[in-house]
């Protein structure tokens, strides 16, 4: 419904959305000049990494709106988890999220019935990928993220999301032998500078 670059850039605005909501819901939260400068630098760096010197602006209202809704959902999630973490352990919260998330998605099978053959789960590539997605990419990452929220708070934690496209770029260079262009190099430096500045002072 929209371009990949649009999705990547809008999702990377999540730290700003999270901070905005945090400031609106809790007047005790403050941001420093370092945070503002760092966020702007990191966002510019992310844009350079994503577009890589070739900006093709093509708005797709429905897809862009859904992407923005996803970013807002993550912002609300972070705020809610930060409040819950003061009462409950991270693993307990994550277990509840996965349980009710599974219940919530079951009605989707009424519209789109499950059609994947059960014997397909025995294939090594399918089984290993599912194991990776369920244990590492979902369970471990959610538990760790909830712990980070507990220790650093929503504003400080969300700034580290700017590192996602940085690690993606570096991984593509190391694993896939993709060329590290001058734009990517500048983007990486700006993201690192931005994250350093924004997390320097609360």
PDB file of C-alpha atoms in Angstrom, residues 127-196:
ATOM      1  CA  UNK A 127      11.108 -24.914  11.904  1.00  0.00           C
ATOM      2  CA  UNK A 128      14.383 -23.022  12.456  1.00  0.00           C
ATOM      3  CA  UNK A 129      12.888 -19.729  11.256  1.00  0.00           C
ATOM      4  CA  UNK A 130       9.854 -20.162  13.525  1.00  0.00           C
ATOM      5  CA  UNK A 131      12.137 -20.981  16.441  1.00  0.00           C
ATOM      6  CA  UNK A 132      14.207 -17.853  15.756  1.00  0.00           C
ATOM      7  CA  UNK A 133      11.125 -15.629  15.395  1.00  0.00           C
ATOM      8  CA  UNK A 134       9.336 -16.964  18.470  1.00  0.00           C
ATOM      9  CA  UNK A 135      12.230 -17.227  20.937  1.00  0.00           C
ATOM     10  CA  UNK A 136      14.785 -14.603  19.929  1.00  0.00           C
ATOM     11  CA  UNK A 137      13.040 -12.017  17.766  1.00  0.00           C
ATOM     12  CA  UNK A 138       9.853 -12.028  19.862  1.00  0.00           C
ATOM     13  CA  UNK A 139      10.190 -13.384  23.400  1.00  0.00           C
ATOM     14  CA  UNK A 140      13.769 -12.336  24.220  1.00  0.00           C
ATOM     15  CA  UNK A 141      13.550  -8.979  22.438  1.00  0.00           C
ATOM     16  CA  UNK A 142      10.258  -8.038  24.103  1.00  0.00           C
ATOM     17  CA  UNK A 143      11.516  -9.027  27.557  1.00  0.00           C
ATOM     18  CA  UNK A 144      14.732  -7.033  27.053  1.00  0.00           C
ATOM     19  CA  UNK A 145      12.839  -4.006  25.681  1.00  0.00           C
ATOM     20  CA  UNK A 146      10.470  -4.048  28.659  1.00  0.00           C
ATOM     21  CA  UNK A 147      13.479  -4.179  31.001  1.00  0.00           C
ATOM     22  CA  UNK A 148      15.089  -1.248  29.179  1.00  0.00           C
ATOM     23  CA  UNK A 149      11.865   0.757  29.551  1.00  0.00           C
ATOM     24  CA  UNK A 150      11.864  -0.063  33.255  1.00  0.00           C
ATOM     25  CA  UNK A 151      15.427   1.197  33.786  1.00  0.00           C
ATOM     26  CA  UNK A 152      15.677   4.115  31.340  1.00  0.00           C
ATOM     27  CA  UNK A 153      12.087   5.312  30.888  1.00  0.00           C
ATOM     28  CA  UNK A 154      10.210   5.825  27.628  1.00  0.00           C
ATOM     29  CA  UNK A 155      11.950   8.958  26.342  1.00  0.00           C
ATOM     30  CA  UNK A 156      15.524   7.751  26.826  1.00  0.00           C
ATOM     31  CA  UNK A 157      14.744   4.209  25.626  1.00  0.00           C
ATOM     32  CA  UNK A 158      12.976   5.297  22.454  1.00  0.00           C
ATOM     33  CA  UNK A 159      16.046   7.197  21.225  1.00  0.00           C
ATOM     34  CA  UNK A 160      17.900   3.915  20.783  1.00  0.00           C
ATOM     35  CA  UNK A 161      15.368   2.940  18.093  1.00  0.00           C
ATOM     36  CA  UNK A 162      17.326   5.226  15.761  1.00  0.00           C
ATOM     37  CA  UNK A 163      20.038   2.538  15.784  1.00  0.00           C
ATOM     38  CA  UNK A 164      17.816   0.043  13.891  1.00  0.00           C
ATOM     39  CA  UNK A 165      18.605   1.269  10.347  1.00  0.00           C
ATOM     40  CA  UNK A 166      22.260   1.740  11.360  1.00  0.00           C
ATOM     41  CA  UNK A 167      22.645  -1.940  12.303  1.00  0.00           C
ATOM     42  CA  UNK A 168      20.646  -2.961   9.232  1.00  0.00           C
ATOM     43  CA  UNK A 169      23.069  -1.040   7.006  1.00  0.00           C
ATOM     44  CA  UNK A 170      26.151  -2.494   8.720  1.00  0.00           C
ATOM     45  CA  UNK A 171      24.722  -6.036   8.647  1.00  0.00           C
ATOM     46  CA  UNK A 172      23.953  -5.689   4.930  1.00  0.00           C
ATOM     47  CA  UNK A 173      27.543  -4.577   4.373  1.00  0.00           C
ATOM     48  CA  UNK A 174      29.077  -7.464   6.375  1.00  0.00           C
ATOM     49  CA  UNK A 175      26.656 -10.307   5.569  1.00  0.00           C
ATOM     50  CA  UNK A 176      25.283  -9.436   2.131  1.00  0.00           C
ATOM     51  CA  UNK A 177      28.355  -7.619   0.777  1.00  0.00           C
ATOM     52  CA  UNK A 178      26.293  -4.552  -0.047  1.00  0.00           C
ATOM     53  CA  UNK A 179      28.267  -1.421  -0.899  1.00  0.00           C
ATOM     54  CA  UNK A 180      28.672   1.100   1.904  1.00  0.00           C
ATOM     55  CA  UNK A 181      28.113   4.350   0.002  1.00  0.00           C
ATOM     56  CA  UNK A 182      29.186   7.821   1.102  1.00  0.00           C
ATOM     57  CA  UNK A 183      25.543   8.528   1.951  1.00  0.00           C
ATOM     58  CA  UNK A 184      25.391   5.469   4.195  1.00  0.00           C
ATOM     59  CA  UNK A 185      28.650   6.482   5.872  1.00  0.00           C
ATOM     60  CA  UNK A 186      27.355  10.019   6.572  1.00  0.00           C
ATOM     61  CA  UNK A 187      24.033   8.584   7.784  1.00  0.00           C
ATOM     62  CA  UNK A 188      25.778   6.194  10.183  1.00  0.00           C
ATOM     63  CA  UNK A 189      27.874   9.022  11.643  1.00  0.00           C
ATOM     64  CA  UNK A 190      24.831  11.271  12.099  1.00  0.00           C
ATOM     65  CA  UNK A 191      22.797   8.512  13.773  1.00  0.00           C
ATOM     66  CA  UNK A 192      25.643   7.716  16.173  1.00  0.00           C
ATOM     67  CA  UNK A 193      26.154  11.416  16.955  1.00  0.00           C
ATOM     68  CA  UNK A 194      22.403  11.911  17.412  1.00  0.00           C
ATOM     69  CA  UNK A 195      21.996   8.975  19.784  1.00  0.00           C
ATOM     70  CA  UNK A 196      25.062  10.082  21.746  1.00  0.00           C
TER      71      UNK A 196
END
